[in-house]
Amino acid sequence: MCQHQPPCPPAHSADREAAHVVATYPEQGWSLLCNGVLLFEDTGELLPDGRVIAPHRPLGAGQVVTAA
């Protein structure tokens, strides 16, 4: 799918979000990356093979994750 040089990271790589945006629909809350990943405004992702990546927003300054 990607025609960029150097090519964008593939959908299965950890840096897949660095791919170029080919279509954006801010009113619907998602963008299509050139590697086929759908990136949602809540930082969730839908990969081309149907796998879902849960939202992964960074914590704000001073916030700490605690185990329940």
Short mmCIF file of C-alpha atoms in Angstrom, two decimals:
data_model
loop_
_atom_site.label_atom_id
_atom_site.label_comp_id
_atom_site.label_asym_id
_atom_site.label_seq_id
_atom_site.Cartn_x
_atom_site.Cartn_y
_atom_site.Cartn_z
CA MET A 1 0.00 0.00 0.00
CA CYS A 2 2.80 2.47 0.91
CA GLN A 3 4.56 4.27 -1.94
CA HIS A 4 6.71 6.53 0.29
CA GLN A 5 10.50 6.41 0.39
CA PRO A 6 11.60 5.26 2.85
CA PRO A 7 8.48 3.14 3.24
CA CYS A 8 6.19 3.66 6.21
CA PRO A 9 6.33 1.14 9.05
CA PRO A 10 4.13 -1.91 8.43
CA ALA A 11 0.91 -2.41 10.38
CA HIS A 12 2.42 -5.17 12.53
CA SER A 13 5.39 -3.10 13.75
CA ALA A 14 5.51 -1.24 17.06
CA ASP A 15 5.95 2.12 15.30
CA ARG A 16 2.95 1.63 12.96
CA GLU A 17 1.45 5.01 14.05
CA ALA A 18 4.34 6.81 12.31
CA ALA A 19 2.86 5.96 8.88
CA HIS A 20 1.51 8.79 6.71
CA VAL A 21 -2.16 9.72 7.01
CA VAL A 22 -3.96 9.11 3.69
CA ALA A 23 -7.50 10.01 4.81
CA THR A 24 -8.83 11.77 7.87
CA TYR A 25 -12.37 12.07 9.17
CA PRO A 26 -12.16 14.20 12.33
CA GLU A 27 -15.95 14.53 12.50
CA GLN A 28 -16.08 10.72 12.84
CA GLY A 29 -12.96 10.48 15.00
CA TRP A 30 -10.64 8.37 12.84
CA SER A 31 -7.86 8.47 10.27
CA LEU A 32 -6.56 5.91 7.78
CA LEU A 33 -2.80 5.45 7.69
CA CYS A 34 -1.00 4.33 4.54
CA ASN A 35 -0.13 0.97 6.15
CA GLY A 36 -3.86 0.19 6.41
CA VAL A 37 -4.24 0.97 10.11
CA LEU A 38 -7.35 2.83 11.27
CA LEU A 39 -6.27 5.20 14.04
CA PHE A 40 -9.03 6.49 16.32
CA GLU A 41 -8.96 9.79 18.21
CA ASP A 42 -8.99 7.92 21.54
CA THR A 43 -5.67 6.32 20.37
CA GLY A 44 -7.27 2.94 19.75
CA GLU A 45 -6.40 1.18 16.49
CA LEU A 46 -7.88 -1.35 14.10
CA LEU A 47 -5.23 -3.27 12.18
CA PRO A 48 -5.78 -4.53 8.61
CA ASP A 49 -6.02 -8.13 9.83
CA GLY A 50 -8.92 -7.21 12.15
CA ARG A 51 -6.96 -7.09 15.41
CA VAL A 52 -7.91 -4.32 17.82
CA ILE A 53 -5.34 -2.30 19.76
CA ALA A 54 -6.90 -0.78 22.88
CA PRO A 55 -6.55 2.97 23.47
CA HIS A 56 -3.16 3.80 24.95
CA ARG A 57 -3.11 7.46 25.88
CA PRO A 58 -0.09 8.51 27.92
CA LEU A 59 -0.70 9.42 31.54
CA GLY A 60 -0.65 13.09 32.45
CA ALA A 61 2.14 14.54 34.59
CA GLY A 62 1.94 13.35 38.17
CA GLN A 63 -0.40 10.42 37.45
CA VAL A 64 0.62 6.97 38.58
CA VAL A 65 -0.80 3.58 37.61
CA THR A 66 -1.70 1.52 40.66
CA ALA A 67 -2.53 -2.17 40.72
CA ALA A 68 -5.98 -2.99 42.06
#
